[in-house]
Coordinates of C-alpha atoms and ligand atoms in Angstrom, one line a residue:
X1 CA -20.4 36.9 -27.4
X2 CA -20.6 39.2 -24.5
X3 CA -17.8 42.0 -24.6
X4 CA -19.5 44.0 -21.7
X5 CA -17.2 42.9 -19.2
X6 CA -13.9 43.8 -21.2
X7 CA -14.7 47.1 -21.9
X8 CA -16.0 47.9 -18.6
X9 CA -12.5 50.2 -17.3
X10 CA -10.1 51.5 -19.2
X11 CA -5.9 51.5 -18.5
X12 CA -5.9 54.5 -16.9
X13 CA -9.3 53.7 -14.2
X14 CA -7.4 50.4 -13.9
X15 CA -4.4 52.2 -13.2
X16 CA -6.0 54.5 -10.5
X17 CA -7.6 51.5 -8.8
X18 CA -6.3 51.3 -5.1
X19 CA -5.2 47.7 -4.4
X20 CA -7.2 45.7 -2.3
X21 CA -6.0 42.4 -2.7
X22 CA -3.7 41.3 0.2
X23 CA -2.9 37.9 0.3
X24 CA -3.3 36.0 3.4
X25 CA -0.3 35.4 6.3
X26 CA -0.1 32.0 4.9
X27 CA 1.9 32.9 1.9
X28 CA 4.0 35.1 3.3
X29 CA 6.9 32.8 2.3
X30 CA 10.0 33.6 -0.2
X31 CA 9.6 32.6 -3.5
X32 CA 9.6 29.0 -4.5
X33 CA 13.1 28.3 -5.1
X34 CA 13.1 26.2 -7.7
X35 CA 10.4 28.8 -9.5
X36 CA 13.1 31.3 -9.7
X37 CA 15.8 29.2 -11.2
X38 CA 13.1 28.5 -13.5
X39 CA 12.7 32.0 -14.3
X40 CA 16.5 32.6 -14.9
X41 CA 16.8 29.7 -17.3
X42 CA 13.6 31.1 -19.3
X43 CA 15.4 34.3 -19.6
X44 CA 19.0 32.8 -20.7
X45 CA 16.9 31.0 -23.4
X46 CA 15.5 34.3 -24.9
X47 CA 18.7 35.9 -24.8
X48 CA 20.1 33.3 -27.5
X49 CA 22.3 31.4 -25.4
X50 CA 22.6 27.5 -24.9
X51 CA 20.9 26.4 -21.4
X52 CA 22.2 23.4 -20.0
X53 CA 19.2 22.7 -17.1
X54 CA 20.6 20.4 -14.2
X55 CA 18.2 22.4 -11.6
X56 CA 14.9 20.2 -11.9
X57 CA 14.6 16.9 -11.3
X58 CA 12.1 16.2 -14.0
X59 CA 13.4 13.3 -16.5
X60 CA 13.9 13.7 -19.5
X61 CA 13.2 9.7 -20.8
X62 CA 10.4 9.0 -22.5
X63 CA 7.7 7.2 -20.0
X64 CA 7.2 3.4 -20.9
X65 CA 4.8 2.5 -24.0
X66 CA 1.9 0.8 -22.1
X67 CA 2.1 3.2 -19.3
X68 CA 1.3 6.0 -22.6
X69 CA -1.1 3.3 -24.2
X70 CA -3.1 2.8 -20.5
X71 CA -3.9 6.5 -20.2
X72 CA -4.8 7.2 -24.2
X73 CA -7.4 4.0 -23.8
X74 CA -8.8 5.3 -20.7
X75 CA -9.8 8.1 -22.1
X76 CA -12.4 6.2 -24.5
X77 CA -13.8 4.7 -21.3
X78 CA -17.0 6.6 -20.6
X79 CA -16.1 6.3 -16.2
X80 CA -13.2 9.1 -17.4
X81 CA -15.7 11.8 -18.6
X82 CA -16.9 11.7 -14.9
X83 CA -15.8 12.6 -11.3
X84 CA -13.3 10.3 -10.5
X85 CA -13.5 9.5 -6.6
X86 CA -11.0 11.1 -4.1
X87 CA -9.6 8.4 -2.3
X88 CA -8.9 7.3 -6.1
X89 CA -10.4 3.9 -8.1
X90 CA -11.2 0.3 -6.1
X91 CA -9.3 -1.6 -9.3
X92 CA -6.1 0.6 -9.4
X93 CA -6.6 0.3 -4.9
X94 CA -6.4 -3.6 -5.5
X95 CA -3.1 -3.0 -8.3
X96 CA -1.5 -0.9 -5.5
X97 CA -1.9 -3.9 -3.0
X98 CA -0.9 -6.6 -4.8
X99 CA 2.2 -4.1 -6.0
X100 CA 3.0 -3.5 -2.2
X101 CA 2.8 -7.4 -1.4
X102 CA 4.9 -8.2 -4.6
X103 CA 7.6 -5.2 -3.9
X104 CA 7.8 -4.7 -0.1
X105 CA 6.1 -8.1 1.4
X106 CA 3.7 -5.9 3.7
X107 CA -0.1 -6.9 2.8
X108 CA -3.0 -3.7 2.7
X109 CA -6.4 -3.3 3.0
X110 CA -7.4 -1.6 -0.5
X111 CA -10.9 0.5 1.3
X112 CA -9.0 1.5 4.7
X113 CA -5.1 1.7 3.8
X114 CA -5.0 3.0 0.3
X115 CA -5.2 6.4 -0.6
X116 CA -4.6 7.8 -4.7
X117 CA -3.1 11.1 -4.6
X118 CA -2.7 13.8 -7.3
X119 CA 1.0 12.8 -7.4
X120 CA 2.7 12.5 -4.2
X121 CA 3.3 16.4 -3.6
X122 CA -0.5 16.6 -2.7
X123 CA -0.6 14.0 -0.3
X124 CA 2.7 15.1 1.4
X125 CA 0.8 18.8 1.6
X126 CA -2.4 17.4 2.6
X127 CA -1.4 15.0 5.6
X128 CA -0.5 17.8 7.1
X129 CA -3.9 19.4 7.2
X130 CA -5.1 16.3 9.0
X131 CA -3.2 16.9 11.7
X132 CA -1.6 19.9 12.6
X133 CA -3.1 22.9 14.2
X134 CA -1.8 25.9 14.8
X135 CA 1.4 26.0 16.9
X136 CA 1.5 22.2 16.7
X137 CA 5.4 21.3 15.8
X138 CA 6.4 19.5 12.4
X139 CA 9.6 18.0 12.0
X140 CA 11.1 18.9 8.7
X141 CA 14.7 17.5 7.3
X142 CA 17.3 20.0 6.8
X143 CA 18.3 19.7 3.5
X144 CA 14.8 18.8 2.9
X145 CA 12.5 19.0 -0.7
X146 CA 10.8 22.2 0.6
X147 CA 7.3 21.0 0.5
X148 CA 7.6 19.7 3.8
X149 CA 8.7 22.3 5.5
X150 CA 6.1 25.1 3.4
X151 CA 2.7 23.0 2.5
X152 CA 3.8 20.7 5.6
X153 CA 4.3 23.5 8.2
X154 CA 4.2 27.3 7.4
X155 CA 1.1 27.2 5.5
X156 CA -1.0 25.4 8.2
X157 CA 0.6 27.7 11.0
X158 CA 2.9 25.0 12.0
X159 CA 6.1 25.2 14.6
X160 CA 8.9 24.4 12.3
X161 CA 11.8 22.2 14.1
X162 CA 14.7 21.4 11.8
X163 CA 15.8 17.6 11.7
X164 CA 19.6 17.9 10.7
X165 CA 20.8 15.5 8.0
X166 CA 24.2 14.9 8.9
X167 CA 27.0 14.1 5.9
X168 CA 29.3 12.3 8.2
X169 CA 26.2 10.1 9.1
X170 CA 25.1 9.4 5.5
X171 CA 22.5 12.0 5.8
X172 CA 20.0 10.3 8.1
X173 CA 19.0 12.6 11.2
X174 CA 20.2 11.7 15.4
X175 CA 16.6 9.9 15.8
X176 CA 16.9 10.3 19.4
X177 CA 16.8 14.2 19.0
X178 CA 13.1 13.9 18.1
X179 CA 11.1 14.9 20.9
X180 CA 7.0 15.0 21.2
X181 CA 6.3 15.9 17.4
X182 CA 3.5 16.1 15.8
X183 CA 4.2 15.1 12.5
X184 CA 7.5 13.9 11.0
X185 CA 8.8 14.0 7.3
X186 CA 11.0 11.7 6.3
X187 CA 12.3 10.8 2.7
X188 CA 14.4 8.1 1.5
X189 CA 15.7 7.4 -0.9
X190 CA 16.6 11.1 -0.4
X191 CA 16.2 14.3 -2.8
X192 CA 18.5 16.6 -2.7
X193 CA 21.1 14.4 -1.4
X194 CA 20.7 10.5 -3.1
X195 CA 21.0 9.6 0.6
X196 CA 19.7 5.9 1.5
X197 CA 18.3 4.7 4.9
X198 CA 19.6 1.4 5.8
X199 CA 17.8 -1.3 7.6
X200 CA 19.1 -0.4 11.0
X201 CA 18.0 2.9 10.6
X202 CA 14.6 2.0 9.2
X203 CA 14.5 -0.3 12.6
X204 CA 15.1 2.6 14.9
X205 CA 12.7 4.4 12.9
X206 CA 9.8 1.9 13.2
X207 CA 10.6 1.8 17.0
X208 CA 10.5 5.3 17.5
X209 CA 6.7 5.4 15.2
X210 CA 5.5 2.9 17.6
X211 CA 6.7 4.3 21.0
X212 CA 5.3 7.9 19.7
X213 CA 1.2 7.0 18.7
X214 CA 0.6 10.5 18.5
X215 CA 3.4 11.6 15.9
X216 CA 2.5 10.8 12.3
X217 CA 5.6 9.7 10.3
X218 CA 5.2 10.8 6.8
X219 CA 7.7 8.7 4.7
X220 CA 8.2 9.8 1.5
X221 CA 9.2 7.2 -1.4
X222 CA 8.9 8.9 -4.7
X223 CA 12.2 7.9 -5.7
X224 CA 11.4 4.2 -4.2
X225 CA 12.3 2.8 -7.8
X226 CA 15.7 4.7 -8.1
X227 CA 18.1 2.3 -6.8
X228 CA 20.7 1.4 -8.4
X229 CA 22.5 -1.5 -6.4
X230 CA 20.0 -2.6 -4.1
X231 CA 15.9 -2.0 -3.5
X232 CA 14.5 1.0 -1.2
X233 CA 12.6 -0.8 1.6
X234 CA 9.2 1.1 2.4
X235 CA 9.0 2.3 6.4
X236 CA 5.6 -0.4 6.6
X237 CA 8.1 -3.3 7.2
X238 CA 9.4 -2.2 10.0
X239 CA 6.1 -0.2 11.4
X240 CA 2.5 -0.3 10.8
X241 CA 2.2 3.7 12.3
X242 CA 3.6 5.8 9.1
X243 CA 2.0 6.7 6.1
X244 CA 4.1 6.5 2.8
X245 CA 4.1 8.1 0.1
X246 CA 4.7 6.6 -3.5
X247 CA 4.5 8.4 -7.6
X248 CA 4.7 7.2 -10.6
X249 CA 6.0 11.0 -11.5
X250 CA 10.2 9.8 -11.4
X251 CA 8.6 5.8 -11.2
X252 CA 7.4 6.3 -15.2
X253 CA 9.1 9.8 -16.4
X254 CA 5.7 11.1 -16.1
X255 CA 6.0 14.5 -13.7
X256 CA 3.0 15.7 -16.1
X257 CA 0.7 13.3 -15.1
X258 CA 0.4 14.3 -11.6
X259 CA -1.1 10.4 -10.0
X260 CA 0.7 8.8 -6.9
X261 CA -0.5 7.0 -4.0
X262 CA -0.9 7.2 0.1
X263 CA -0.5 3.7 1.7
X264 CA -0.4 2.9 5.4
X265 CA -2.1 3.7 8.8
X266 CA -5.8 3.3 8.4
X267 CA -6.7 6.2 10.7
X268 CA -4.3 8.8 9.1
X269 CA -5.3 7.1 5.6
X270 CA -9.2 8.2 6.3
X271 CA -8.2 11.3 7.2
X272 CA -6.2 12.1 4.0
X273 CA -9.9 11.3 2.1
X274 CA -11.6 13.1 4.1
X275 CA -9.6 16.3 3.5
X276 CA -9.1 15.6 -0.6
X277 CA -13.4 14.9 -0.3
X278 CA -13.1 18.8 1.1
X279 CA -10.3 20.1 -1.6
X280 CA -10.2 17.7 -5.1
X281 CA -12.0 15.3 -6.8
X282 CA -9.0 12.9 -7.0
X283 CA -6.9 12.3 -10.1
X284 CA -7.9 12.0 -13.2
X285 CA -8.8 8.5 -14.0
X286 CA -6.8 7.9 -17.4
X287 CA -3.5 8.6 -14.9
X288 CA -4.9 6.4 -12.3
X289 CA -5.0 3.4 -15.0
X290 CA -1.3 4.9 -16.3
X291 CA -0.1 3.9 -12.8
X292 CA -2.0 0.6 -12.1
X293 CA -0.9 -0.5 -16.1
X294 CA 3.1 0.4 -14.3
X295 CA 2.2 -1.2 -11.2
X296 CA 1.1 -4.4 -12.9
X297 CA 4.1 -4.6 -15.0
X298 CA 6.0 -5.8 -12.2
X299 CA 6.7 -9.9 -11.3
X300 CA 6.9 -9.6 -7.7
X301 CA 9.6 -7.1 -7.2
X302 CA 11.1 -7.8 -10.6
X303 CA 10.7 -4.0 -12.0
X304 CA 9.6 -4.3 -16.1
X305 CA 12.7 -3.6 -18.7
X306 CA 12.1 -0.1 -18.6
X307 CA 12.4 0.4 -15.3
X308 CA 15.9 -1.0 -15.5
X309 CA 16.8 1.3 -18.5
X310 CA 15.6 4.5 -16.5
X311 CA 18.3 2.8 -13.8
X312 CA 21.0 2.5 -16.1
X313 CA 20.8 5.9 -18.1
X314 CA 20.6 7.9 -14.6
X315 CA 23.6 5.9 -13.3
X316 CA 25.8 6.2 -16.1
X317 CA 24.9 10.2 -16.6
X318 CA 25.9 10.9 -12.8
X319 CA 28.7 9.0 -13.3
X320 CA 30.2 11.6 -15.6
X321 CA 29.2 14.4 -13.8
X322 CA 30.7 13.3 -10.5
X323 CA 34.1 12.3 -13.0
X324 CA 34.0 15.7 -13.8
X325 CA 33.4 17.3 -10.6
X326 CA 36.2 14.8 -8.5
X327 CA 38.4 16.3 -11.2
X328 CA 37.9 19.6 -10.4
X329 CA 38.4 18.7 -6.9
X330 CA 35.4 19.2 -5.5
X331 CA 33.8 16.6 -2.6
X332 CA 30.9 14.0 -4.1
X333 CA 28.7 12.5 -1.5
X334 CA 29.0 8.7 -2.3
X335 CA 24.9 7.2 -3.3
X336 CA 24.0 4.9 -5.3
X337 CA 20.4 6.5 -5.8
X338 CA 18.1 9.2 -7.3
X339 CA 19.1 11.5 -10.3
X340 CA 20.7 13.5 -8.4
X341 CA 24.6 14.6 -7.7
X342 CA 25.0 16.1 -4.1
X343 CA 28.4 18.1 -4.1
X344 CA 30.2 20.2 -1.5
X345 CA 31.7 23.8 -2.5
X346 CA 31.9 25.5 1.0
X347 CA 31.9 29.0 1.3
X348 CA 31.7 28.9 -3.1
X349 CA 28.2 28.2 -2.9
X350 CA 26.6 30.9 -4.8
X351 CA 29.5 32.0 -6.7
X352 CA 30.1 28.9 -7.8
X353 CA 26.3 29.0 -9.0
X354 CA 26.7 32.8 -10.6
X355 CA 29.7 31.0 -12.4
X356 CA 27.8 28.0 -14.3
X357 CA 25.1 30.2 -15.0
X358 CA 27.2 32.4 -17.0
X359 CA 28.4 29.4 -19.2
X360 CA 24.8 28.5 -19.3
X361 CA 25.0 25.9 -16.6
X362 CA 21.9 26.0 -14.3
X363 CA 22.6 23.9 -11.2
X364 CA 21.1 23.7 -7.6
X365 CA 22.1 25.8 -4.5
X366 CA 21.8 23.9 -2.1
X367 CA 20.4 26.5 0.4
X368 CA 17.8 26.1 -1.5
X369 CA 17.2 23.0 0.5
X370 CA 17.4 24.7 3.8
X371 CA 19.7 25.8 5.9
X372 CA 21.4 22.5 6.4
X373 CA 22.3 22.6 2.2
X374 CA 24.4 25.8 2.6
X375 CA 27.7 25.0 1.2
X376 CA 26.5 22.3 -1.0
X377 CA 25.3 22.0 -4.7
X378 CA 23.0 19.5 -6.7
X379 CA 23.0 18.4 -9.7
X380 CA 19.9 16.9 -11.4
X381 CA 21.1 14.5 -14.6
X382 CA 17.5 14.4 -16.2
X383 CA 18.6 16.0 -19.3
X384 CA 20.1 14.3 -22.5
X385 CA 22.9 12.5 -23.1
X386 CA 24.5 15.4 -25.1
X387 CA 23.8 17.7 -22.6
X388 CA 25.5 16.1 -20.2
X389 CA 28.7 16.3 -22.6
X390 CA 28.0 19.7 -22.9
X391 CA 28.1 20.0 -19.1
X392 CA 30.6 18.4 -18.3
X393 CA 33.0 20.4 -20.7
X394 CA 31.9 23.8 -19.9
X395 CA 32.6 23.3 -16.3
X396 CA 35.9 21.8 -16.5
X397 CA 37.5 25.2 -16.0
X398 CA 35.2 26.5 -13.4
Ligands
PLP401 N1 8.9 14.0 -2.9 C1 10.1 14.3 -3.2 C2 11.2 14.0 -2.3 C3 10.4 14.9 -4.4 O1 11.6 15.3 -4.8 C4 9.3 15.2 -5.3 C5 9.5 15.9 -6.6 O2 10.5 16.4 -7.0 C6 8.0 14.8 -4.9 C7 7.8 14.2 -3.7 C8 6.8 15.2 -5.8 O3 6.4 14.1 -6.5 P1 5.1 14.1 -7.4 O4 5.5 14.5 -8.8 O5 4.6 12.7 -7.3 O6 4.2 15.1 -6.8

């Protein structure tokens, strides 16, 4: 073994060492939100004390059986030792199609309008690389899941322009406020707020994508499967000039496996491979057959049993945190989808945050989300049932 290299300075030289490193403009953004949360809870935990983690909205369930089995087979199969491609295998393409046809009713090309992602995060980052150049103007939701507004914008010298989500409107944005964008992010059902588009909206939506061929809508889906009294409808019903996002990450309970999928526009669908040919080497093929196994569970768009115990578990768990927080008074926004619980506390936004922390409650500011979040809280119910108890009785006297 060579040690060379290890011994090569000592503390104090390493000490003295002027700092050279700068990092580029790029990431000259505050910290990831949810990192820090993250942070605080790892350091409640090694202080001794109970952490009840509503922040993240990774689930807790365990992902279905076959979806475990497809990946731990795969990895006997000799293709998995190799490069997997980066617009993502022809067999799982053909799974996502006949998924999309069964599910949605909207028929794709699996070589021109299918694109497999490393979950949906790096297609939503890498769409806008396609497309935006510097100065060129992104339209980001306000609340929005900050990837859009950071990967989407800021870090490829994007101009920001905030889409407000408005609560007396259900949180959809005033479409006819958008103006000569470049690229649009939309995402329904919606994270932080469990906000729905219905079909009129989705109408207006499609009109708007076709009267603007320049703008690329970026709809993202990844809770497309978190419905709880009726199904999501994907954005290619209503317009073939979007390009959708889907993940098996919240789909399965499998945020670690990191596989999702890009369908839509052929143009803007080429361009996505071209970039990941540039950046990544696609996802891993075991996690690629996890999602086509998930994807082939389905009859049409009857969702397999464990789809429909994911529903049920999330459902009943926000019903007893927003129980608990009607209770105490505070304002619920009424959905029927996502993990999530979106509340209002006004001006007791961070207060009320300092508050559950200190009875080991870690919840959501809302600012978090952007400016339009200020004033608002979210609670994410992917945590066991007996945490959920546990919740729900230390904040009763909040
Ligand atoms: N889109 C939204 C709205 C999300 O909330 C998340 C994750 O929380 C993602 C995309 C990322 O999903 P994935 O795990 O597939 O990257």
């Amino acid at each position: 073994m060579c040690l060379v290299g290890v011994f090569r300075y000592n503390s104090q030289q390493i000490k003295q060492m002027k700092p050279s490193f700068k990092p580029s403009d790029r990431l000259n953004l505050p910290a990831y939100p949810f990192a820090d949360l993250e942070r605080k809870a790892t350091a409640l935990k090694a202080s001794g004390k109970p952490v009840y983690n509503l922040s993240i909205g990774d689930p807790d369930l365990t992902p279905p059986r076959f979806v475990i089995e497809a990946a731990q087979k795969a990895l006997d199969d000799p293709r998995s030792h190799l490069y997997p491609s980066s617009r993502g295998d022809y067999d799982v393409r053909c799974s996502v199609v006949k998924w999309f046809e069964g599910r949605f009713g909207v028929k794709l090309d699996p070589d021109k309008q299918v694109c497999i992602t490393i979950g949906a995060k790096e297609g939503l980052a890498n769409i806008a690389r396609t497309v935006v150049n510097p100065g060129d103007t992104v339209a980001v939701p306000d609340p929005a899941y900050p990837v859009y507004g950071r990967a989407g914008c800021q870090m490829v010298d994007g101009k920001q322009v905030l889409l407000k989500l408005y609560p007396e409107h259900g949180f959809l944005p005033d479409l006819k406020s958008i103006e000569s964008v470049k690229l649009l992010y939309l995402n329904y059902p919606n994270n932080p707020t469990g906000a729905e588009a219905p079909d009129d909206f989705l109408v207006e939506l499609g009109k708007l994508a076709d009267a603007n061929p320049a703008m690329t809508l970026v709809y993202d889906m990844a809770y497309s499967e978190m419905c709880f009294d009726h199904p999501a409808r994907s954005i290619l019903e209503f317009t073939p000039n979007a390009i959708e996002l889907h993940s098996l990450s919240k789909m399965a309970c499998t945020t670690g496996y990191r596989v999702g999928f890009a369908v839509g526009n052929p143009d803007r669908i080429a361009a996505l491979i071209r970039i990941k040919e540039e950046i990544d080497s696609g996802a891993p093929l075991p996690f690629q057959l996890a999602l086509q196994a998930m994807l082939n569970a389905y009859r049409g768009d009857v969702p397999p049993q464990d789809i429909l115990y994911y529903r049920e578990v999330f459902s009943r768990r926000r019903k007893l945190i927003i129980e608990a927080l009607e209770k105490m008074g505070f304002d619920v926004f009424n959905s029927q989808a996502t993990f999530y619980v979106w509340f209002k506390v006004d001006d007791d936004e961070m207060p009320f945050i300092s508050r559950a922390l200190e009875k080991g409650v870690l919840f959501t500011p809302g600012s978090g989300f952007g400016p339009g979040g200020r004033g608002w809280v979210r609670a994410s119910v992917t945590v066991p049932d007996d945490v959920i108890a546990a919740v729900v009785s230390a904040i009763e006297d909040l």
